[in-house]
Amino acid sequence: MTACKPSSDLNRLAMSRLDSVVGRDLAEKENLEGTIKLTDVKTVFDSDSLCIVQCLAVCKDSLGTETALPLRYILVRDFFMSIAKGHTVYSEGLFGANLLSDDEVKGIHKEIAEGGPRSYEYYVGVTLPIEDIQQDR
């Protein structure tokens, strides 16, 4: 596995996709439609192979009550599938998850560092390949 060095490329891609992924997933899974505002957007982890972003999705439920849903978005570069397919393959997932404090973010960094390849494999395993992204050749 390639070394995980700080990089903003994956983070930029994650941030560019975040609004549309949240809108799509909340419409499909939670049957929420209308305006969804993302607040408290924070990058929790960013490397050349993994980016984790947390945020609140503020929207109105079916009764018109404003609701704030804490979410965690994961974008991972799948090195194994990239080799198999001959071009970069990304996977992503959006999960309901409490917002992490700064201390909890430090814990995530430590957990990922200690887990090494197992951590990376976990994040590949909980995400799905992205079909709607322009792949480099």
mmCIF file of N, CA and C in Angstrom:
data_model
loop_
_atom_site.group_PDB
_atom_site.id
_atom_site.type_symbol
_atom_site.label_atom_id
_atom_site.label_comp_id
_atom_site.label_asym_id
_atom_site.label_seq_id
_atom_site.Cartn_x
_atom_site.Cartn_y
_atom_site.Cartn_z
ATOM 1 N N MET A 1 0.844 -1.172 0.000
ATOM 2 C CA MET A 1 0.000 0.000 0.000
ATOM 3 C C MET A 1 0.892 1.238 0.000
ATOM 4 N N THR A 2 0.481 2.240 -0.733
ATOM 5 C CA THR A 2 1.210 3.484 -0.794
ATOM 6 C C THR A 2 1.164 4.179 0.552
ATOM 7 N N ALA A 3 2.223 4.839 0.915
ATOM 8 C CA ALA A 3 2.255 5.551 2.195
ATOM 9 C C ALA A 3 1.195 6.639 2.216
ATOM 10 N N CYS A 4 0.595 6.836 3.386
ATOM 11 C CA CYS A 4 -0.446 7.845 3.536
ATOM 12 C C CYS A 4 0.190 9.171 3.901
ATOM 13 N N LYS A 5 0.397 10.028 2.913
ATOM 14 C CA LYS A 5 0.960 11.339 3.185
ATOM 15 C C LYS A 5 -0.146 12.371 3.054
ATOM 16 N N PRO A 6 -0.051 13.461 3.810
ATOM 17 C CA PRO A 6 -1.081 14.488 3.717
ATOM 18 C C PRO A 6 -1.231 14.971 2.286
ATOM 19 N N SER A 7 -2.450 15.100 1.846
ATOM 20 C CA SER A 7 -2.727 15.520 0.483
ATOM 21 C C SER A 7 -4.082 16.203 0.448
ATOM 22 N N SER A 8 -4.197 17.237 -0.339
ATOM 23 C CA SER A 8 -5.488 17.912 -0.443
ATOM 24 C C SER A 8 -6.267 17.464 -1.676
ATOM 25 N N ASP A 9 -5.677 16.631 -2.539
ATOM 26 C CA ASP A 9 -6.372 16.197 -3.750
ATOM 27 C C ASP A 9 -7.634 15.405 -3.420
ATOM 28 N N LEU A 10 -7.532 14.437 -2.549
ATOM 29 C CA LEU A 10 -8.688 13.623 -2.183
ATOM 30 C C LEU A 10 -9.705 14.468 -1.415
ATOM 31 N N ASN A 11 -9.210 15.371 -0.573
ATOM 32 C CA ASN A 11 -10.095 16.248 0.175
ATOM 33 C C ASN A 11 -10.878 17.158 -0.763
ATOM 34 N N ARG A 12 -10.215 17.704 -1.776
ATOM 35 C CA ARG A 12 -10.927 18.563 -2.751
ATOM 36 C C ARG A 12 -12.009 17.767 -3.475
ATOM 37 N N LEU A 13 -11.702 16.540 -3.856
ATOM 38 C CA LEU A 13 -12.690 15.697 -4.514
ATOM 39 C C LEU A 13 -13.853 15.410 -3.567
ATOM 40 N N ALA A 14 -13.537 15.090 -2.323
ATOM 41 C CA ALA A 14 -14.589 14.809 -1.329
ATOM 42 C C ALA A 14 -15.491 16.029 -1.150
ATOM 43 N N MET A 15 -14.905 17.189 -0.995
ATOM 44 C CA MET A 15 -15.693 18.408 -0.780
ATOM 45 C C MET A 15 -16.544 18.749 -2.004
ATOM 46 N N SER A 16 -16.028 18.456 -3.191
ATOM 47 C CA SER A 16 -16.800 18.744 -4.406
ATOM 48 C C SER A 16 -18.002 17.806 -4.551
ATOM 49 N N ARG A 17 -17.948 16.630 -3.949
ATOM 50 C CA ARG A 17 -19.016 15.646 -4.058
ATOM 51 C C ARG A 17 -19.995 15.702 -2.891
ATOM 52 N N LEU A 18 -19.607 16.292 -1.774
ATOM 53 C CA LEU A 18 -20.357 16.198 -0.531
ATOM 54 C C LEU A 18 -21.816 16.637 -0.665
ATOM 55 N N ASP A 19 -22.064 17.813 -1.217
ATOM 56 C CA ASP A 19 -23.448 18.309 -1.346
ATOM 57 C C ASP A 19 -24.331 17.336 -2.123
ATOM 58 N N SER A 20 -23.848 16.890 -3.281
ATOM 59 C CA SER A 20 -24.686 16.025 -4.113
ATOM 60 C C SER A 20 -24.896 14.650 -3.477
ATOM 61 N N VAL A 21 -23.878 14.116 -2.825
ATOM 62 C CA VAL A 21 -24.014 12.804 -2.176
ATOM 63 C C VAL A 21 -25.007 12.889 -1.024
ATOM 64 N N VAL A 22 -24.895 13.930 -0.208
ATOM 65 C CA VAL A 22 -25.835 14.103 0.908
ATOM 66 C C VAL A 22 -27.258 14.257 0.370
ATOM 67 N N GLY A 23 -27.437 15.102 -0.623
ATOM 68 C CA GLY A 23 -28.773 15.295 -1.198
ATOM 69 C C GLY A 23 -29.354 14.014 -1.758
ATOM 70 N N ARG A 24 -28.546 13.288 -2.510
ATOM 71 C CA ARG A 24 -29.009 12.025 -3.119
ATOM 72 C C ARG A 24 -29.335 10.984 -2.053
ATOM 73 N N ASP A 25 -28.424 10.794 -1.107
ATOM 74 C CA ASP A 25 -28.623 9.752 -0.097
ATOM 75 C C ASP A 25 -29.792 10.066 0.833
ATOM 76 N N LEU A 26 -29.943 11.319 1.233
ATOM 77 C CA LEU A 26 -31.065 11.653 2.113
ATOM 78 C C LEU A 26 -32.401 11.540 1.379
ATOM 79 N N ALA A 27 -32.414 11.848 0.084
ATOM 80 C CA ALA A 27 -33.646 11.675 -0.691
ATOM 81 C C ALA A 27 -33.976 10.194 -0.830
ATOM 82 N N GLU A 28 -32.975 9.351 -1.118
ATOM 83 C CA GLU A 28 -33.207 7.921 -1.327
ATOM 84 C C GLU A 28 -33.471 7.162 -0.029
ATOM 85 N N LYS A 29 -32.649 7.394 0.984
ATOM 86 C CA LYS A 29 -32.717 6.586 2.200
ATOM 87 C C LYS A 29 -33.664 7.134 3.257
ATOM 88 N N GLU A 30 -33.775 8.440 3.339
ATOM 89 C CA GLU A 30 -34.585 9.049 4.399
ATOM 90 C C GLU A 30 -35.849 9.707 3.854
ATOM 91 N N ASN A 31 -36.020 9.687 2.536
ATOM 92 C CA ASN A 31 -37.169 10.297 1.886
ATOM 93 C C ASN A 31 -37.268 11.787 2.216
ATOM 94 N N LEU A 32 -36.133 12.441 2.368
ATOM 95 C CA LEU A 32 -36.090 13.879 2.622
ATOM 96 C C LEU A 32 -35.805 14.588 1.318
ATOM 97 N N GLU A 33 -36.584 15.601 1.047
ATOM 98 C CA GLU A 33 -36.361 16.381 -0.161
ATOM 99 C C GLU A 33 -36.415 17.847 0.186
ATOM 100 N N GLY A 34 -36.047 18.678 -0.754
ATOM 101 C CA GLY A 34 -36.025 20.102 -0.498
ATOM 102 C C GLY A 34 -34.604 20.552 -0.223
ATOM 103 N N THR A 35 -34.503 21.740 0.317
ATOM 104 C CA THR A 35 -33.198 22.329 0.564
ATOM 105 C C THR A 35 -32.513 21.669 1.754
ATOM 106 N N ILE A 36 -31.296 21.255 1.531
ATOM 107 C CA ILE A 36 -30.470 20.688 2.594
ATOM 108 C C ILE A 36 -29.233 21.577 2.696
ATOM 109 N N LYS A 37 -29.031 22.124 3.881
ATOM 110 C CA LYS A 37 -27.881 22.991 4.109
ATOM 111 C C LYS A 37 -26.859 22.223 4.939
ATOM 112 N N LEU A 38 -25.620 22.232 4.473
ATOM 113 C CA LEU A 38 -24.555 21.572 5.215
ATOM 114 C C LEU A 38 -23.842 22.598 6.095
ATOM 115 N N THR A 39 -23.712 22.260 7.383
ATOM 116 C CA THR A 39 -23.012 23.133 8.320
ATOM 117 C C THR A 39 -21.963 22.316 9.064
ATOM 118 N N ASP A 40 -21.116 23.008 9.764
ATOM 119 C CA ASP A 40 -20.079 22.370 10.578
ATOM 120 C C ASP A 40 -19.276 21.340 9.783
ATOM 121 N N VAL A 41 -18.995 21.647 8.525
ATOM 122 C CA VAL A 41 -18.225 20.737 7.672
ATOM 123 C C VAL A 41 -16.772 20.761 8.141
ATOM 124 N N LYS A 42 -16.238 19.572 8.434
ATOM 125 C CA LYS A 42 -14.874 19.472 8.950
ATOM 126 C C LYS A 42 -14.212 18.206 8.428
ATOM 127 N N THR A 43 -13.010 18.347 7.923
ATOM 128 C CA THR A 43 -12.239 17.185 7.513
ATOM 129 C C THR A 43 -11.667 16.532 8.758
ATOM 130 N N VAL A 44 -12.009 15.276 8.951
ATOM 131 C CA VAL A 44 -11.569 14.507 10.115
ATOM 132 C C VAL A 44 -10.239 13.817 9.824
ATOM 133 N N PHE A 45 -10.086 13.343 8.596
ATOM 134 C CA PHE A 45 -8.858 12.648 8.200
ATOM 135 C C PHE A 45 -8.661 12.877 6.715
ATOM 136 N N ASP A 46 -7.405 13.117 6.311
ATOM 137 C CA ASP A 46 -7.110 13.336 4.893
ATOM 138 C C ASP A 46 -5.722 12.793 4.587
ATOM 139 N N SER A 47 -5.661 11.871 3.648
ATOM 140 C CA SER A 47 -4.383 11.335 3.173
ATOM 141 C C SER A 47 -4.510 11.095 1.678
ATOM 142 N N ASP A 48 -3.509 10.483 1.085
ATOM 143 C CA ASP A 48 -3.558 10.218 -0.348
ATOM 144 C C ASP A 48 -4.518 9.094 -0.704
ATOM 145 N N SER A 49 -4.994 8.345 0.298
ATOM 146 C CA SER A 49 -5.869 7.210 0.010
ATOM 147 C C SER A 49 -7.211 7.252 0.737
ATOM 148 N N LEU A 50 -7.355 8.126 1.725
ATOM 149 C CA LEU A 50 -8.562 8.137 2.537
ATOM 150 C C LEU A 50 -8.878 9.551 2.996
ATOM 151 N N CYS A 51 -10.146 9.936 2.847
ATOM 152 C CA CYS A 51 -10.605 11.228 3.337
ATOM 153 C C CYS A 51 -11.917 10.995 4.082
ATOM 154 N N ILE A 52 -11.996 11.532 5.297
ATOM 155 C CA ILE A 52 -13.202 11.433 6.108
ATOM 156 C C ILE A 52 -13.642 12.849 6.465
ATOM 157 N N VAL A 53 -14.897 13.169 6.163
ATOM 158 C CA VAL A 53 -15.451 14.493 6.421
ATOM 159 C C VAL A 53 -16.707 14.327 7.250
ATOM 160 N N GLN A 54 -16.871 15.177 8.248
ATOM 161 C CA GLN A 54 -18.105 15.158 9.033
ATOM 162 C C GLN A 54 -18.840 16.477 8.826
ATOM 163 N N CYS A 55 -20.166 16.438 9.002
ATOM 164 C CA CYS A 55 -20.970 17.638 8.843
ATOM 165 C C CYS A 55 -22.348 17.436 9.464
ATOM 166 N N LEU A 56 -23.089 18.518 9.532
ATOM 167 C CA LEU A 56 -24.508 18.459 9.888
ATOM 168 C C LEU A 56 -25.293 18.781 8.631
ATOM 169 N N ALA A 57 -26.300 17.986 8.335
ATOM 170 C CA ALA A 57 -27.214 18.268 7.231
ATOM 171 C C ALA A 57 -28.482 18.833 7.859
ATOM 172 N N VAL A 58 -28.740 20.095 7.613
ATOM 173 C CA VAL A 58 -29.904 20.762 8.187
ATOM 174 C C VAL A 58 -30.992 20.786 7.122
ATOM 175 N N CYS A 59 -32.151 20.193 7.465
ATOM 176 C CA CYS A 59 -33.250 20.094 6.510
ATOM 177 C C CYS A 59 -34.564 20.046 7.281
ATOM 178 N N LYS A 60 -35.652 20.088 6.537
ATOM 179 C CA LYS A 60 -36.970 19.975 7.158
ATOM 180 C C LYS A 60 -37.512 18.581 6.916
ATOM 181 N N ASP A 61 -38.077 18.002 7.983
ATOM 182 C CA ASP A 61 -38.662 16.675 7.839
ATOM 183 C C ASP A 61 -40.062 16.790 7.243
ATOM 184 N N SER A 62 -40.766 15.681 7.131
ATOM 185 C CA SER A 62 -42.080 15.664 6.486
ATOM 186 C C SER A 62 -43.114 16.520 7.220
ATOM 187 N N LEU A 63 -42.875 16.826 8.487
ATOM 188 C CA LEU A 63 -43.793 17.673 9.253
ATOM 189 C C LEU A 63 -43.392 19.141 9.209
ATOM 190 N N GLY A 64 -42.298 19.445 8.520
ATOM 191 C CA GLY A 64 -41.840 20.815 8.408
ATOM 192 C C GLY A 64 -40.926 21.249 9.536
ATOM 193 N N THR A 65 -40.550 20.330 10.392
ATOM 194 C CA THR A 65 -39.662 20.639 11.500
ATOM 195 C C THR A 65 -38.215 20.593 11.029
ATOM 196 N N GLU A 66 -37.457 21.641 11.382
ATOM 197 C CA GLU A 66 -36.057 21.655 10.997
ATOM 198 C C GLU A 66 -35.291 20.624 11.818
ATOM 199 N N THR A 67 -34.502 19.819 11.124
ATOM 200 C CA THR A 67 -33.744 18.743 11.739
ATOM 201 C C THR A 67 -32.285 18.869 11.320
ATOM 202 N N ALA A 68 -31.383 18.578 12.243
ATOM 203 C CA ALA A 68 -29.951 18.560 11.940
ATOM 204 C C ALA A 68 -29.459 17.131 12.084
ATOM 205 N N LEU A 69 -29.032 16.559 10.991
ATOM 206 C CA LEU A 69 -28.553 15.178 10.979
ATOM 207 C C LEU A 69 -27.031 15.157 10.931
ATOM 208 N N PRO A 70 -26.377 14.592 11.954
ATOM 209 C CA PRO A 70 -24.915 14.479 11.906
ATOM 210 C C PRO A 70 -24.514 13.347 10.961
ATOM 211 N N LEU A 71 -23.570 13.650 10.068
ATOM 212 C CA LEU A 71 -23.166 12.691 9.041
ATOM 213 C C LEU A 71 -21.653 12.598 8.951
ATOM 214 N N ARG A 72 -21.204 11.458 8.467
ATOM 215 C CA ARG A 72 -19.797 11.266 8.174
ATOM 216 C C ARG A 72 -19.697 10.718 6.752
ATOM 217 N N TYR A 73 -18.899 11.387 5.923
ATOM 218 C CA TYR A 73 -18.688 11.000 4.530
ATOM 219 C C TYR A 73 -17.276 10.444 4.397
ATOM 220 N N ILE A 74 -17.170 9.314 3.736
ATOM 221 C CA ILE A 74 -15.875 8.662 3.531
ATOM 222 C C ILE A 74 -15.632 8.532 2.032
ATOM 223 N N LEU A 75 -14.456 8.971 1.603
ATOM 224 C CA LEU A 75 -14.013 8.806 0.223
ATOM 225 C C LEU A 75 -12.669 8.090 0.276
ATOM 226 N N VAL A 76 -12.568 6.999 -0.448
ATOM 227 C CA VAL A 76 -11.341 6.200 -0.415
ATOM 228 C C VAL A 76 -10.916 5.871 -1.842
ATOM 229 N N ARG A 77 -9.619 5.922 -2.068
ATOM 230 C CA ARG A 77 -9.060 5.506 -3.351
ATOM 231 C C ARG A 77 -8.766 4.017 -3.212
ATOM 232 N N ASP A 78 -9.438 3.214 -4.023
ATOM 233 C CA ASP A 78 -9.301 1.760 -3.935
ATOM 234 C C ASP A 78 -8.143 1.308 -4.825
ATOM 235 N N PHE A 79 -6.990 1.119 -4.194
ATOM 236 C CA PHE A 79 -5.784 0.772 -4.950
ATOM 237 C C PHE A 79 -5.896 -0.576 -5.644
ATOM 238 N N PHE A 80 -6.510 -1.540 -4.996
ATOM 239 C CA PHE A 80 -6.597 -2.883 -5.577
ATOM 240 C C PHE A 80 -7.482 -2.895 -6.821
ATOM 241 N N MET A 81 -8.652 -2.255 -6.735
ATOM 242 C CA MET A 81 -9.530 -2.192 -7.904
ATOM 243 C C MET A 81 -8.926 -1.301 -8.988
ATOM 244 N N SER A 82 -8.182 -0.286 -8.594
ATOM 245 C CA SER A 82 -7.522 0.576 -9.576
ATOM 246 C C SER A 82 -6.521 -0.220 -10.405
ATOM 247 N N ILE A 83 -5.769 -1.079 -9.735
ATOM 248 C CA ILE A 83 -4.815 -1.931 -10.459
ATOM 249 C C ILE A 83 -5.558 -2.886 -11.383
ATOM 250 N N ALA A 84 -6.620 -3.491 -10.876
ATOM 251 C CA ALA A 84 -7.386 -4.455 -11.671
ATOM 252 C C ALA A 84 -8.041 -3.804 -12.884
ATOM 253 N N LYS A 85 -8.538 -2.588 -12.730
ATOM 254 C CA LYS A 85 -9.266 -1.931 -13.820
ATOM 255 C C LYS A 85 -8.371 -1.069 -14.698
ATOM 256 N N GLY A 86 -7.182 -0.778 -14.250
ATOM 257 C CA GLY A 86 -6.269 0.026 -15.059
ATOM 258 C C GLY A 86 -6.522 1.517 -14.993
ATOM 259 N N HIS A 87 -7.327 1.972 -14.067
ATOM 260 C CA HIS A 87 -7.561 3.395 -13.843
ATOM 261 C C HIS A 87 -7.984 3.585 -12.386
ATOM 262 N N THR A 88 -7.901 4.810 -11.918
ATOM 263 C CA THR A 88 -8.209 5.078 -10.519
ATOM 264 C C THR A 88 -9.676 4.784 -10.224
ATOM 265 N N VAL A 89 -9.912 4.026 -9.164
ATOM 266 C CA VAL A 89 -11.257 3.701 -8.711
ATOM 267 C C VAL A 89 -11.432 4.276 -7.310
ATOM 268 N N TYR A 90 -12.517 5.022 -7.142
ATOM 269 C CA TYR A 90 -12.843 5.601 -5.839
ATOM 270 C C TYR A 90 -14.112 4.933 -5.310
ATOM 271 N N SER A 91 -14.199 4.862 -3.998
ATOM 272 C CA SER A 91 -15.410 4.387 -3.340
ATOM 273 C C SER A 91 -15.799 5.426 -2.297
ATOM 274 N N GLU A 92 -17.106 5.476 -1.997
ATOM 275 C CA GLU A 92 -17.575 6.450 -1.019
ATOM 276 C C GLU A 92 -18.723 5.877 -0.213
ATOM 277 N N GLY A 93 -18.953 6.490 0.925
ATOM 278 C CA GLY A 93 -20.072 6.112 1.778
ATOM 279 C C GLY A 93 -20.480 7.286 2.643
ATOM 280 N N LEU A 94 -21.756 7.359 2.955
ATOM 281 C CA LEU A 94 -22.297 8.398 3.832
ATOM 282 C C LEU A 94 -23.011 7.700 4.967
ATOM 283 N N PHE A 95 -22.670 8.081 6.189
ATOM 284 C CA PHE A 95 -23.187 7.388 7.361
ATOM 285 C C PHE A 95 -23.673 8.388 8.399
ATOM 286 N N GLY A 96 -24.744 8.036 9.080
ATOM 287 C CA GLY A 96 -25.171 8.813 10.232
ATOM 288 C C GLY A 96 -24.169 8.561 11.344
ATOM 289 N N ALA A 97 -23.597 9.622 11.889
ATOM 290 C CA ALA A 97 -22.581 9.471 12.938
ATOM 291 C C ALA A 97 -22.460 10.779 13.698
ATOM 292 N N ASN A 98 -22.342 10.675 15.008
ATOM 293 C CA ASN A 98 -22.163 11.874 15.819
ATOM 294 C C ASN A 98 -20.926 12.637 15.383
ATOM 295 N N LEU A 99 -20.993 13.970 15.512
ATOM 296 C CA LEU A 99 -19.821 14.775 15.202
ATOM 297 C C LEU A 99 -18.744 14.504 16.242
ATOM 298 N N LEU A 100 -17.522 14.391 15.767
ATOM 299 C CA LEU A 100 -16.399 14.093 16.639
ATOM 300 C C LEU A 100 -15.797 15.385 17.201
ATOM 301 N N SER A 101 -15.421 15.342 18.460
ATOM 302 C CA SER A 101 -14.697 16.457 19.076
ATOM 303 C C SER A 101 -13.254 16.422 18.581
ATOM 304 N N ASP A 102 -12.493 17.463 18.888
ATOM 305 C CA ASP A 102 -11.086 17.487 18.485
ATOM 306 C C ASP A 102 -10.316 16.311 19.089
ATOM 307 N N ASP A 103 -10.609 15.971 20.338
ATOM 308 C CA ASP A 103 -9.943 14.824 20.963
ATOM 309 C C ASP A 103 -10.318 13.522 20.274
ATOM 310 N N GLU A 104 -11.576 13.379 19.889
ATOM 311 C CA GLU A 104 -12.013 12.171 19.185
ATOM 312 C C GLU A 104 -11.389 12.090 17.793
ATOM 313 N N VAL A 105 -11.186 13.246 17.147
ATOM 314 C CA VAL A 105 -10.514 13.269 15.845
ATOM 315 C C VAL A 105 -9.079 12.763 16.013
ATOM 316 N N LYS A 106 -8.406 13.205 17.059
ATOM 317 C CA LYS A 106 -7.049 12.715 17.337
ATOM 318 C C LYS A 106 -7.068 11.195 17.537
ATOM 319 N N GLY A 107 -8.117 10.708 18.199
ATOM 320 C CA GLY A 107 -8.254 9.267 18.403
ATOM 321 C C GLY A 107 -8.419 8.518 17.089
ATOM 322 N N ILE A 108 -9.167 9.091 16.161
ATOM 323 C CA ILE A 108 -9.337 8.476 14.833
ATOM 324 C C ILE A 108 -7.985 8.404 14.130
ATOM 325 N N HIS A 109 -7.219 9.479 14.189
ATOM 326 C CA HIS A 109 -5.893 9.484 13.565
ATOM 327 C C HIS A 109 -5.019 8.388 14.161
ATOM 328 N N LYS A 110 -5.042 8.264 15.468
ATOM 329 C CA LYS A 110 -4.240 7.244 16.145
ATOM 330 C C LYS A 110 -4.715 5.844 15.761
ATOM 331 N N GLU A 111 -6.035 5.662 15.741
ATOM 332 C CA GLU A 111 -6.614 4.356 15.387
ATOM 333 C C GLU A 111 -6.233 3.948 13.967
ATOM 334 N N ILE A 112 -6.299 4.886 13.041
ATOM 335 C CA ILE A 112 -5.946 4.581 11.648
ATOM 336 C C ILE A 112 -4.454 4.268 11.542
ATOM 337 N N ALA A 113 -3.620 5.050 12.240
ATOM 338 C CA ALA A 113 -2.176 4.814 12.202
ATOM 339 C C ALA A 113 -1.833 3.445 12.785
ATOM 340 N N GLU A 114 -2.453 3.097 13.891
ATOM 341 C CA GLU A 114 -2.169 1.806 14.522
ATOM 342 C C GLU A 114 -2.719 0.640 13.720
ATOM 343 N N GLY A 115 -3.844 0.869 13.018
ATOM 344 C CA GLY A 115 -4.468 -0.203 12.244
ATOM 345 C C GLY A 115 -3.774 -0.487 10.939
ATOM 346 N N GLY A 116 -3.013 0.493 10.449
ATOM 347 C CA GLY A 116 -2.285 0.317 9.196
ATOM 348 C C GLY A 116 -3.195 -0.150 8.071
ATOM 349 N N PRO A 117 -2.748 -1.161 7.315
ATOM 350 C CA PRO A 117 -3.543 -1.660 6.190
ATOM 351 C C PRO A 117 -4.943 -2.156 6.587
ATOM 352 N N ARG A 118 -5.101 -2.656 7.801
ATOM 353 C CA ARG A 118 -6.434 -3.128 8.236
ATOM 354 C C ARG A 118 -7.433 -1.975 8.261
ATOM 355 N N SER A 119 -6.979 -0.796 8.685
ATOM 356 C CA SER A 119 -7.865 0.372 8.704
ATOM 357 C C SER A 119 -8.291 0.727 7.289
ATOM 358 N N TYR A 120 -7.320 0.760 6.384
ATOM 359 C CA TYR A 120 -7.618 1.067 4.985
ATOM 360 C C TYR A 120 -8.609 0.050 4.419
ATOM 361 N N GLU A 121 -8.363 -1.221 4.653
ATOM 362 C CA GLU A 121 -9.253 -2.279 4.161
ATOM 363 C C GLU A 121 -10.653 -2.128 4.738
ATOM 364 N N TYR A 122 -10.757 -1.715 5.993
ATOM 365 C CA TYR A 122 -12.065 -1.495 6.607
ATOM 366 C C TYR A 122 -12.827 -0.422 5.839
ATOM 367 N N TYR A 123 -12.191 0.695 5.557
ATOM 368 C CA TYR A 123 -12.881 1.793 4.879
ATOM 369 C C TYR A 123 -13.229 1.438 3.437
ATOM 370 N N VAL A 124 -12.398 0.656 2.778
ATOM 371 C CA VAL A 124 -12.759 0.169 1.437
ATOM 372 C C VAL A 124 -13.993 -0.726 1.556
ATOM 373 N N GLY A 125 -14.021 -1.551 2.600
ATOM 374 C CA GLY A 125 -15.115 -2.507 2.782
ATOM 375 C C GLY A 125 -16.462 -1.886 3.115
ATOM 376 N N VAL A 126 -16.478 -0.710 3.737
ATOM 377 C CA VAL A 126 -17.763 -0.110 4.126
ATOM 378 C C VAL A 126 -18.255 0.919 3.110
ATOM 379 N N THR A 127 -17.553 1.068 2.000
ATOM 380 C CA THR A 127 -17.944 2.026 0.970
ATOM 381 C C THR A 127 -18.290 1.296 -0.320
ATOM 382 N N LEU A 128 -18.891 2.025 -1.238
ATOM 383 C CA LEU A 128 -19.264 1.464 -2.534
ATOM 384 C C LEU A 128 -18.537 2.213 -3.647
ATOM 385 N N PRO A 129 -18.207 1.512 -4.741
ATOM 386 C CA PRO A 129 -17.537 2.177 -5.862
ATOM 387 C C PRO A 129 -18.395 3.316 -6.418
ATOM 388 N N ILE A 130 -17.724 4.362 -6.822
ATOM 389 C CA ILE A 130 -18.407 5.518 -7.415
ATOM 390 C C ILE A 130 -18.530 5.267 -8.911
ATOM 391 N N GLU A 131 -19.734 5.358 -9.397
ATOM 392 C CA GLU A 131 -19.982 5.124 -10.824
ATOM 393 C C GLU A 131 -20.028 6.411 -11.635
ATOM 394 N N ASP A 132 -20.321 7.538 -10.973
ATOM 395 C CA ASP A 132 -20.578 8.783 -11.705
ATOM 396 C C ASP A 132 -19.390 9.743 -11.715
ATOM 397 N N ILE A 133 -18.195 9.223 -11.527
ATOM 398 C CA ILE A 133 -17.015 10.091 -11.485
ATOM 399 C C ILE A 133 -16.182 9.874 -12.732
ATOM 400 N N GLN A 134 -15.610 10.963 -13.231
ATOM 401 C CA GLN A 134 -14.730 10.875 -14.399
ATOM 402 C C GLN A 134 -13.459 10.151 -13.969
ATOM 403 N N GLN A 135 -13.190 9.023 -14.563
ATOM 404 C CA GLN A 135 -12.014 8.224 -14.220
ATOM 405 C C GLN A 135 -10.843 8.642 -15.103
ATOM 406 N N ASP A 136 -9.655 8.700 -14.493
ATOM 407 C CA ASP A 136 -8.477 8.966 -15.303
ATOM 408 C C ASP A 136 -8.035 7.656 -15.976
ATOM 409 N N ARG A 137 -7.447 7.752 -17.084
ATOM 410 C CA ARG A 137 -7.024 6.560 -17.846
ATOM 411 C C ARG A 137 -5.527 6.531 -17.966
#
